[in-house]
mmCIF file with all atom_site columns, C-alpha atoms in Angstrom:
data_model
loop_
_atom_site.group_PDB
_atom_site.id
_atom_site.type_symbol
_atom_site.label_atom_id
_atom_site.label_alt_id
_atom_site.label_comp_id
_atom_site.label_asym_id
_atom_site.label_entity_id
_atom_site.label_seq_id
_atom_site.pdbx_PDB_ins_code
_atom_site.Cartn_x
_atom_site.Cartn_y
_atom_site.Cartn_z
_atom_site.occupancy
_atom_site.B_iso_or_equiv
_atom_site.pdbx_formal_charge
_atom_site.auth_seq_id
_atom_site.auth_comp_id
_atom_site.auth_asym_id
_atom_site.auth_atom_id
_atom_site.pdbx_PDB_model_num
ATOM 1   C CA . MET A 1 1   ? 51.128 -28.914 87.984  1.00 0.00 ? 196 MET A CA 1
ATOM 2   C CA . ASN A 1 2   ? 50.457 -32.502 89.006  1.00 0.00 ? 197 ASN A CA 1
ATOM 3   C CA . LYS A 1 3   ? 52.088 -35.823 88.203  1.00 0.00 ? 198 LYS A CA 1
ATOM 4   C CA . SER A 1 4   ? 49.980 -36.448 85.098  1.00 0.00 ? 199 SER A CA 1
ATOM 5   C CA . ASP A 1 5   ? 51.066 -33.067 83.734  1.00 0.00 ? 200 ASP A CA 1
ATOM 6   C CA . LEU A 1 6   ? 54.678 -34.278 83.869  1.00 0.00 ? 201 LEU A CA 1
ATOM 7   C CA . ASN A 1 7   ? 53.727 -37.131 81.549  1.00 0.00 ? 202 ASN A CA 1
ATOM 8   C CA . LEU A 1 8   ? 52.332 -34.623 79.037  1.00 0.00 ? 203 LEU A CA 1
ATOM 9   C CA . ILE A 1 9   ? 55.568 -32.668 78.852  1.00 0.00 ? 204 ILE A CA 1
ATOM 10  C CA . LYS A 1 10  ? 56.636 -34.778 75.870  1.00 0.00 ? 205 LYS A CA 1
ATOM 11  C CA . GLN A 1 11  ? 53.729 -33.507 73.809  1.00 0.00 ? 206 GLN A CA 1
ATOM 12  C CA . LYS A 1 12  ? 53.886 -29.841 74.810  1.00 0.00 ? 207 LYS A CA 1
ATOM 13  C CA . ASP A 1 13  ? 56.242 -27.263 73.404  1.00 0.00 ? 208 ASP A CA 1
ATOM 14  C CA . ILE A 1 14  ? 58.269 -26.319 76.444  1.00 0.00 ? 209 ILE A CA 1
ATOM 15  C CA . SER A 1 15  ? 59.901 -23.447 74.623  1.00 0.00 ? 210 SER A CA 1
ATOM 16  C CA . SER A 1 16  ? 56.594 -21.572 74.870  1.00 0.00 ? 211 SER A CA 1
ATOM 17  C CA . TYR A 1 17  ? 56.600 -21.800 78.691  1.00 0.00 ? 212 TYR A CA 1
ATOM 18  C CA . THR A 1 18  ? 56.825 -18.531 80.574  1.00 0.00 ? 213 THR A CA 1
ATOM 19  C CA . THR A 1 19  ? 59.417 -18.109 83.318  1.00 0.00 ? 214 THR A CA 1
ATOM 20  C CA . VAL A 1 20  ? 56.678 -18.659 85.908  1.00 0.00 ? 215 VAL A CA 1
ATOM 21  C CA . GLN A 1 21  ? 55.590 -21.900 84.226  1.00 0.00 ? 216 GLN A CA 1
ATOM 22  C CA . LYS A 1 22  ? 59.207 -23.083 84.021  1.00 0.00 ? 217 LYS A CA 1
ATOM 23  C CA . THR A 1 23  ? 59.698 -22.267 87.699  1.00 0.00 ? 218 THR A CA 1
ATOM 24  C CA . GLN A 1 24  ? 56.559 -24.201 88.641  1.00 0.00 ? 219 GLN A CA 1
ATOM 25  C CA . LEU A 1 25  ? 57.698 -27.160 86.541  1.00 0.00 ? 220 LEU A CA 1
ATOM 26  C CA . ILE A 1 26  ? 61.158 -27.145 88.148  1.00 0.00 ? 221 ILE A CA 1
ATOM 27  C CA . GLU A 1 27  ? 59.596 -27.017 91.623  1.00 0.00 ? 222 GLU A CA 1
ATOM 28  C CA . GLN A 1 28  ? 57.421 -30.004 90.734  1.00 0.00 ? 223 GLN A CA 1
ATOM 29  C CA . LEU A 1 29  ? 60.423 -31.896 89.345  1.00 0.00 ? 224 LEU A CA 1
ATOM 30  C CA . MET A 1 30  ? 62.466 -31.071 92.445  1.00 0.00 ? 225 MET A CA 1
ATOM 31  C CA . SER A 1 31  ? 59.793 -32.362 94.788  1.00 0.00 ? 226 SER A CA 1
ATOM 32  C CA . GLN A 1 32  ? 59.250 -35.500 92.727  1.00 0.00 ? 227 GLN A CA 1
ATOM 33  C CA . PHE A 1 33  ? 62.837 -36.414 91.784  1.00 0.00 ? 228 PHE A CA 1
ATOM 34  C CA . GLY A 1 34  ? 65.119 -34.350 94.031  1.00 0.00 ? 229 GLY A CA 1
ATOM 35  C CA . GLU A 1 35  ? 65.683 -36.982 96.683  1.00 0.00 ? 230 GLU A CA 1
ATOM 36  C CA . SER A 1 36  ? 66.369 -39.777 94.179  1.00 0.00 ? 231 SER A CA 1
ATOM 37  C CA . ILE A 1 37  ? 68.838 -37.600 92.293  1.00 0.00 ? 232 ILE A CA 1
ATOM 38  C CA . LEU A 1 38  ? 70.513 -36.755 95.607  1.00 0.00 ? 233 LEU A CA 1
ATOM 39  C CA . ARG A 1 39  ? 70.915 -40.454 96.450  1.00 0.00 ? 234 ARG A CA 1
ATOM 40  C CA . LEU A 1 40  ? 72.140 -41.198 92.925  1.00 0.00 ? 235 LEU A CA 1
ATOM 41  C CA . SER A 1 41  ? 74.679 -38.370 93.130  1.00 0.00 ? 236 SER A CA 1
ATOM 42  C CA . TYR A 1 42  ? 75.876 -39.570 96.529  1.00 0.00 ? 237 TYR A CA 1
ATOM 43  C CA . THR A 1 43  ? 76.650 -43.019 95.109  1.00 0.00 ? 238 THR A CA 1
ATOM 44  C CA . TYR A 1 44  ? 79.124 -41.356 92.775  1.00 0.00 ? 239 TYR A CA 1
ATOM 45  C CA . VAL A 1 45  ? 80.735 -38.698 94.937  1.00 0.00 ? 240 VAL A CA 1
ATOM 46  C CA . LYS A 1 46  ? 80.378 -40.272 98.405  1.00 0.00 ? 241 LYS A CA 1
ATOM 47  C CA . ASP A 1 47  ? 79.874 -36.873 100.027 1.00 0.00 ? 242 ASP A CA 1
ATOM 48  C CA . TRP A 1 48  ? 76.425 -35.568 100.981 1.00 0.00 ? 243 TRP A CA 1
ATOM 49  C CA . GLY A 1 49  ? 77.425 -31.924 100.671 1.00 0.00 ? 244 GLY A CA 1
ATOM 50  C CA . LYS A 1 50  ? 78.856 -32.350 97.188  1.00 0.00 ? 245 LYS A CA 1
ATOM 51  C CA . ALA A 1 51  ? 75.852 -34.489 96.190  1.00 0.00 ? 246 ALA A CA 1
ATOM 52  C CA . GLU A 1 52  ? 73.555 -31.633 97.248  1.00 0.00 ? 247 GLU A CA 1
ATOM 53  C CA . ASP A 1 53  ? 75.630 -29.212 95.152  1.00 0.00 ? 248 ASP A CA 1
ATOM 54  C CA . ILE A 1 54  ? 75.287 -31.527 92.165  1.00 0.00 ? 249 ILE A CA 1
ATOM 55  C CA . VAL A 1 55  ? 71.510 -31.706 92.642  1.00 0.00 ? 250 VAL A CA 1
ATOM 56  C CA . GLN A 1 56  ? 71.357 -27.913 92.610  1.00 0.00 ? 251 GLN A CA 1
ATOM 57  C CA . GLU A 1 57  ? 73.430 -27.871 89.421  1.00 0.00 ? 252 GLU A CA 1
ATOM 58  C CA . VAL A 1 58  ? 71.126 -30.476 87.853  1.00 0.00 ? 253 VAL A CA 1
ATOM 59  C CA . PHE A 1 59  ? 67.999 -28.424 88.463  1.00 0.00 ? 254 PHE A CA 1
ATOM 60  C CA . LEU A 1 60  ? 69.697 -25.189 87.421  1.00 0.00 ? 255 LEU A CA 1
ATOM 61  C CA . THR A 1 61  ? 70.769 -26.879 84.196  1.00 0.00 ? 256 THR A CA 1
ATOM 62  C CA . CYS A 1 62  ? 67.253 -28.227 83.775  1.00 0.00 ? 257 CYS A CA 1
ATOM 63  C CA . PHE A 1 63  ? 65.801 -24.737 84.161  1.00 0.00 ? 258 PHE A CA 1
ATOM 64  C CA . LEU A 1 64  ? 68.274 -23.200 81.726  1.00 0.00 ? 259 LEU A CA 1
ATOM 65  C CA . LYS A 1 65  ? 68.066 -26.010 79.150  1.00 0.00 ? 260 LYS A CA 1
ATOM 66  C CA . LEU A 1 66  ? 64.391 -26.923 79.493  1.00 0.00 ? 261 LEU A CA 1
ATOM 67  C CA . ASP A 1 67  ? 63.651 -25.779 75.960  1.00 0.00 ? 262 ASP A CA 1
ATOM 68  C CA . THR A 1 68  ? 66.199 -28.310 74.628  1.00 0.00 ? 263 THR A CA 1
ATOM 69  C CA . TYR A 1 69  ? 64.255 -31.238 76.107  1.00 0.00 ? 264 TYR A CA 1
ATOM 70  C CA . ARG A 1 70  ? 63.010 -33.190 73.081  1.00 0.00 ? 265 ARG A CA 1
ATOM 71  C CA . GLY A 1 71  ? 60.749 -35.656 74.848  1.00 0.00 ? 266 GLY A CA 1
ATOM 72  C CA . GLU A 1 72  ? 62.511 -38.719 73.417  1.00 0.00 ? 267 GLU A CA 1
ATOM 73  C CA . ALA A 1 73  ? 63.013 -40.095 76.910  1.00 0.00 ? 268 ALA A CA 1
ATOM 74  C CA . SER A 1 74  ? 61.022 -39.516 80.060  1.00 0.00 ? 269 SER A CA 1
ATOM 75  C CA . ILE A 1 75  ? 61.747 -36.334 81.986  1.00 0.00 ? 270 ILE A CA 1
ATOM 76  C CA . LYS A 1 76  ? 63.051 -38.557 84.822  1.00 0.00 ? 271 LYS A CA 1
ATOM 77  C CA . ASN A 1 77  ? 65.616 -40.172 82.529  1.00 0.00 ? 272 ASN A CA 1
ATOM 78  C CA . TRP A 1 78  ? 66.603 -36.761 81.160  1.00 0.00 ? 273 TRP A CA 1
ATOM 79  C CA . LEU A 1 79  ? 67.226 -35.483 84.698  1.00 0.00 ? 274 LEU A CA 1
ATOM 80  C CA . TYR A 1 80  ? 69.154 -38.652 85.611  1.00 0.00 ? 275 TYR A CA 1
ATOM 81  C CA . ARG A 1 81  ? 71.299 -38.213 82.511  1.00 0.00 ? 276 ARG A CA 1
ATOM 82  C CA . ILE A 1 82  ? 72.143 -34.651 83.560  1.00 0.00 ? 277 ILE A CA 1
ATOM 83  C CA . ALA A 1 83  ? 72.945 -35.901 87.083  1.00 0.00 ? 278 ALA A CA 1
ATOM 84  C CA . VAL A 1 84  ? 75.135 -38.756 85.839  1.00 0.00 ? 279 VAL A CA 1
ATOM 85  C CA . ASN A 1 85  ? 77.038 -36.359 83.568  1.00 0.00 ? 280 ASN A CA 1
ATOM 86  C CA . ARG A 1 86  ? 77.572 -33.897 86.449  1.00 0.00 ? 281 ARG A CA 1
ATOM 87  C CA . CYS A 1 87  ? 78.757 -36.745 88.678  1.00 0.00 ? 282 CYS A CA 1
ATOM 88  C CA . HIS A 1 88  ? 81.151 -38.015 86.011  1.00 0.00 ? 283 HIS A CA 1
ATOM 89  C CA . ASP A 1 89  ? 82.550 -34.502 85.640  1.00 0.00 ? 284 ASP A CA 1
ATOM 90  C CA . TYR A 1 90  ? 83.088 -34.272 89.383  1.00 0.00 ? 285 TYR A CA 1
ATOM 91  C CA . VAL A 1 91  ? 84.633 -37.737 89.707  1.00 0.00 ? 286 VAL A CA 1
ATOM 92  C CA . ARG A 1 92  ? 87.093 -36.844 86.937  1.00 0.00 ? 287 ARG A CA 1
ATOM 93  C CA . SER A 1 93  ? 87.974 -33.567 88.641  1.00 0.00 ? 288 SER A CA 1
ATOM 94  C CA . TRP A 1 94  ? 91.226 -32.960 90.462  1.00 0.00 ? 289 TRP A CA 1
ATOM 95  C CA . SER A 1 95  ? 89.574 -32.294 93.824  1.00 0.00 ? 290 SER A CA 1
ATOM 96  C CA . PHE A 1 96  ? 87.751 -35.627 93.904  1.00 0.00 ? 291 PHE A CA 1
ATOM 97  C CA . ARG A 1 97  ? 90.865 -37.619 93.051  1.00 0.00 ? 292 ARG A CA 1
ATOM 98  C CA . ASN A 1 98  ? 93.099 -35.741 95.499  1.00 0.00 ? 293 ASN A CA 1
ATOM 99  C CA . ILE A 1 99  ? 90.891 -35.091 98.502  1.00 0.00 ? 294 ILE A CA 1
ATOM 100 C CA . ILE A 1 100 ? 89.547 -38.002 100.523 1.00 0.00 ? 295 ILE A CA 1
ATOM 101 C CA . PRO A 1 101 ? 85.779 -37.666 101.097 1.00 0.00 ? 296 PRO A CA 1
ATOM 102 C CA . SER A 1 102 ? 85.300 -37.222 104.830 1.00 0.00 ? 297 SER A CA 1
ATOM 103 C CA . THR A 1 103 ? 81.518 -37.430 105.232 1.00 0.00 ? 298 THR A CA 1
ATOM 104 C CA . MET A 1 104 ? 80.180 -40.743 106.536 1.00 0.00 ? 299 MET A CA 1
ATOM 105 C CA . LEU A 1 105 ? 76.774 -42.248 105.850 1.00 0.00 ? 300 LEU A CA 1
ATOM 106 C CA . LYS A 1 106 ? 74.127 -41.112 108.348 1.00 0.00 ? 301 LYS A CA 1
ATOM 107 C CA . LEU A 1 107 ? 72.126 -43.896 109.913 1.00 0.00 ? 302 LEU A CA 1
ATOM 108 C CA . MET A 1 108 ? 68.391 -43.418 110.016 1.00 0.00 ? 303 MET A CA 1
ATOM 109 C CA . ASN A 1 109 ? 66.715 -43.987 113.358 1.00 0.00 ? 304 ASN A CA 1
ATOM 110 C CA . SER A 1 110 ? 63.626 -46.106 113.683 1.00 0.00 ? 305 SER A CA 1
ATOM 111 C CA . HIS A 1 111 ? 61.427 -46.047 116.783 1.00 0.00 ? 306 HIS A CA 1
ATOM 112 C CA . ASP A 1 112 ? 59.593 -49.261 115.865 1.00 0.00 ? 307 ASP A CA 1
ATOM 113 C CA . SER A 1 113 ? 62.471 -51.639 116.652 1.00 0.00 ? 308 SER A CA 1
ATOM 114 C CA . SER A 1 114 ? 64.333 -52.565 119.789 1.00 0.00 ? 309 SER A CA 1
ATOM 115 C CA . PRO A 1 115 ? 67.712 -50.872 120.223 1.00 0.00 ? 310 PRO A CA 1
ATOM 116 C CA . GLU A 1 116 ? 69.521 -54.197 119.742 1.00 0.00 ? 311 GLU A CA 1
ATOM 117 C CA . LEU A 1 117 ? 67.668 -55.034 116.523 1.00 0.00 ? 312 LEU A CA 1
ATOM 118 C CA . LEU A 1 118 ? 68.134 -51.502 115.267 1.00 0.00 ? 313 LEU A CA 1
ATOM 119 C CA . LEU A 1 119 ? 71.878 -51.699 115.896 1.00 0.00 ? 314 LEU A CA 1
ATOM 120 C CA . VAL A 1 120 ? 72.190 -55.006 114.022 1.00 0.00 ? 315 VAL A CA 1
ATOM 121 C CA . GLN A 1 121 ? 70.112 -53.714 111.104 1.00 0.00 ? 316 GLN A CA 1
ATOM 122 C CA . ASN A 1 122 ? 72.127 -50.505 110.943 1.00 0.00 ? 317 ASN A CA 1
ATOM 123 C CA . GLU A 1 123 ? 75.427 -52.403 110.989 1.00 0.00 ? 318 GLU A CA 1
ATOM 124 C CA . GLU A 1 124 ? 74.277 -54.763 108.232 1.00 0.00 ? 319 GLU A CA 1
ATOM 125 C CA . SER A 1 125 ? 72.874 -51.912 106.186 1.00 0.00 ? 320 SER A CA 1
ATOM 126 C CA . LEU A 1 126 ? 76.048 -49.871 106.630 1.00 0.00 ? 321 LEU A CA 1
ATOM 127 C CA . LYS A 1 127 ? 78.213 -52.840 105.655 1.00 0.00 ? 322 LYS A CA 1
ATOM 128 C CA . LEU A 1 128 ? 76.171 -53.422 102.487 1.00 0.00 ? 323 LEU A CA 1
ATOM 129 C CA . ARG A 1 129 ? 76.211 -49.708 101.566 1.00 0.00 ? 324 ARG A CA 1
ATOM 130 C CA . ASN A 1 130 ? 79.952 -49.527 102.131 1.00 0.00 ? 325 ASN A CA 1
ATOM 131 C CA . GLU A 1 131 ? 80.517 -52.557 99.913  1.00 0.00 ? 326 GLU A CA 1
ATOM 132 C CA . ILE A 1 132 ? 78.313 -51.058 97.202  1.00 0.00 ? 327 ILE A CA 1
ATOM 133 C CA . LEU A 1 133 ? 80.264 -47.798 97.424  1.00 0.00 ? 328 LEU A CA 1
ATOM 134 C CA . LYS A 1 134 ? 83.527 -49.749 97.053  1.00 0.00 ? 329 LYS A CA 1
ATOM 135 C CA . LEU A 1 135 ? 82.413 -51.143 93.683  1.00 0.00 ? 330 LEU A CA 1
ATOM 136 C CA . PRO A 1 136 ? 84.114 -49.622 90.652  1.00 0.00 ? 331 PRO A CA 1
ATOM 137 C CA . ILE A 1 137 ? 81.961 -46.781 89.355  1.00 0.00 ? 332 ILE A CA 1
ATOM 138 C CA . LYS A 1 138 ? 80.839 -48.551 86.172  1.00 0.00 ? 333 LYS A CA 1
ATOM 139 C CA . TYR A 1 139 ? 79.389 -51.408 88.245  1.00 0.00 ? 334 TYR A CA 1
ATOM 140 C CA . ARG A 1 140 ? 78.120 -49.160 91.034  1.00 0.00 ? 335 ARG A CA 1
ATOM 141 C CA . GLU A 1 141 ? 76.141 -46.871 88.737  1.00 0.00 ? 336 GLU A CA 1
ATOM 142 C CA . SER A 1 142 ? 74.429 -49.772 86.953  1.00 0.00 ? 337 SER A CA 1
ATOM 143 C CA . PHE A 1 143 ? 73.701 -51.488 90.256  1.00 0.00 ? 338 PHE A CA 1
ATOM 144 C CA . ILE A 1 144 ? 72.213 -48.369 91.893  1.00 0.00 ? 339 ILE A CA 1
ATOM 145 C CA . LEU A 1 145 ? 70.149 -47.421 88.847  1.00 0.00 ? 340 LEU A CA 1
ATOM 146 C CA . PHE A 1 146 ? 68.750 -50.945 88.514  1.00 0.00 ? 341 PHE A CA 1
ATOM 147 C CA . TYR A 1 147 ? 68.155 -51.947 92.130  1.00 0.00 ? 342 TYR A CA 1
ATOM 148 C CA . HIS A 1 148 ? 67.645 -48.642 93.896  1.00 0.00 ? 343 HIS A CA 1
ATOM 149 C CA . GLU A 1 149 ? 66.120 -46.427 91.220  1.00 0.00 ? 344 GLU A CA 1
ATOM 150 C CA . ASP A 1 150 ? 64.124 -49.284 89.615  1.00 0.00 ? 345 ASP A CA 1
ATOM 151 C CA . LEU A 1 151 ? 65.162 -48.416 86.082  1.00 0.00 ? 346 LEU A CA 1
ATOM 152 C CA . SER A 1 152 ? 64.984 -51.128 83.446  1.00 0.00 ? 347 SER A CA 1
ATOM 153 C CA . ILE A 1 153 ? 68.095 -52.382 81.683  1.00 0.00 ? 348 ILE A CA 1
ATOM 154 C CA . LYS A 1 154 ? 66.890 -50.623 78.534  1.00 0.00 ? 349 LYS A CA 1
ATOM 155 C CA . GLU A 1 155 ? 66.468 -47.311 80.412  1.00 0.00 ? 350 GLU A CA 1
ATOM 156 C CA . ILE A 1 156 ? 69.913 -47.651 82.008  1.00 0.00 ? 351 ILE A CA 1
ATOM 157 C CA . SER A 1 157 ? 71.402 -48.461 78.619  1.00 0.00 ? 352 SER A CA 1
ATOM 158 C CA . HIS A 1 158 ? 69.850 -45.326 77.165  1.00 0.00 ? 353 HIS A CA 1
ATOM 159 C CA . LEU A 1 159 ? 70.814 -43.223 80.170  1.00 0.00 ? 354 LEU A CA 1
ATOM 160 C CA . LEU A 1 160 ? 74.469 -44.309 80.163  1.00 0.00 ? 355 LEU A CA 1
ATOM 161 C CA . ASP A 1 161 ? 74.703 -44.569 76.363  1.00 0.00 ? 356 ASP A CA 1
ATOM 162 C CA . THR A 1 162 ? 75.868 -48.172 76.685  1.00 0.00 ? 357 THR A CA 1
ATOM 163 C CA . LYS A 1 163 ? 74.685 -51.423 75.116  1.00 0.00 ? 358 LYS A CA 1
ATOM 164 C CA . GLU A 1 164 ? 72.091 -53.434 77.050  1.00 0.00 ? 359 GLU A CA 1
ATOM 165 C CA . ALA A 1 165 ? 74.389 -56.474 77.068  1.00 0.00 ? 360 ALA A CA 1
ATOM 166 C CA . THR A 1 166 ? 77.067 -54.360 78.742  1.00 0.00 ? 361 THR A CA 1
ATOM 167 C CA . ILE A 1 167 ? 74.617 -53.243 81.427  1.00 0.00 ? 362 ILE A CA 1
ATOM 168 C CA . LYS A 1 168 ? 73.618 -56.879 82.054  1.00 0.00 ? 363 LYS A CA 1
ATOM 169 C CA . SER A 1 169 ? 77.287 -57.842 82.343  1.00 0.00 ? 364 SER A CA 1
ATOM 170 C CA . ARG A 1 170 ? 77.981 -54.983 84.740  1.00 0.00 ? 365 ARG A CA 1
ATOM 171 C CA . LEU A 1 171 ? 75.016 -55.953 86.921  1.00 0.00 ? 366 LEU A CA 1
ATOM 172 C CA . HIS A 1 172 ? 76.171 -59.571 86.975  1.00 0.00 ? 367 HIS A CA 1
ATOM 173 C CA . ARG A 1 173 ? 79.724 -58.539 87.808  1.00 0.00 ? 368 ARG A CA 1
ATOM 174 C CA . ALA A 1 174 ? 78.523 -56.142 90.534  1.00 0.00 ? 369 ALA A CA 1
ATOM 175 C CA . ARG A 1 175 ? 76.462 -58.915 92.148  1.00 0.00 ? 370 ARG A CA 1
ATOM 176 C CA . ARG A 1 176 ? 79.466 -61.245 92.010  1.00 0.00 ? 371 ARG A CA 1
ATOM 177 C CA . LEU A 1 177 ? 81.753 -58.670 93.577  1.00 0.00 ? 372 LEU A CA 1
ATOM 178 C CA . LEU A 1 178 ? 79.236 -58.031 96.361  1.00 0.00 ? 373 LEU A CA 1
ATOM 179 C CA . GLU A 1 179 ? 78.751 -61.756 96.937  1.00 0.00 ? 374 GLU A CA 1
ATOM 180 C CA . ASN A 1 180 ? 82.511 -62.230 97.180  1.00 0.00 ? 375 ASN A CA 1
ATOM 181 C CA . SER A 1 181 ? 83.003 -59.293 99.544  1.00 0.00 ? 376 SER A CA 1
ATOM 182 C CA . LEU A 1 182 ? 80.019 -60.201 101.757 1.00 0.00 ? 377 LEU A CA 1
ATOM 183 C CA . GLY A 1 183 ? 80.133 -63.968 101.245 1.00 0.00 ? 378 GLY A CA 1
ATOM 184 C CA . GLY A 1 184 ? 82.734 -64.693 103.900 1.00 0.00 ? 379 GLY A CA 1
ATOM 185 C CA . GLU A 1 185 ? 80.597 -62.941 106.486 1.00 0.00 ? 380 GLU A CA 1
ATOM 186 C CA . SER A 1 186 ? 77.447 -64.985 105.930 1.00 0.00 ? 381 SER A CA 1
ATOM 187 C CA . GLU A 1 187 ? 79.011 -68.429 106.345 1.00 0.00 ? 382 GLU A CA 1
#
């Protein structure tokens, strides 16, 4: 199944898929969206291990509930909605509120830059990521979905079941909070 086949899912009756066809579809979805859903999940839970568990739950849910997909939104948005719901469930859970996440962000190495430049870029990138992760979740999720996942305000609104004006306000507020937290550093 290729990328164009994913676009046709809306028109096909998924309930008629065999287990093999469902498995192939899930594998295709995992290879196409797995990494983005992992990054999205991490922005909520701030723990790579838990984010990976959530991704597994998302694709298991997708496999089990594939016949309930109505095609009203893109398959990507449907998967993101499942991921956001799983993340919200986890964030509301006792263990998240009572256990401090201990996993730190891993810095990616680049062999194209000098060690000094790489260090500066990593520090700046880490500082920005940390500030984004400090945002309240309602601002963080809108910010990540808009800037990192390249979803439109309308798609985010649909995904989070929130008015578009609210999403715009949250994005504005998130930018302001980041400017304020990083602003003192750039002067």
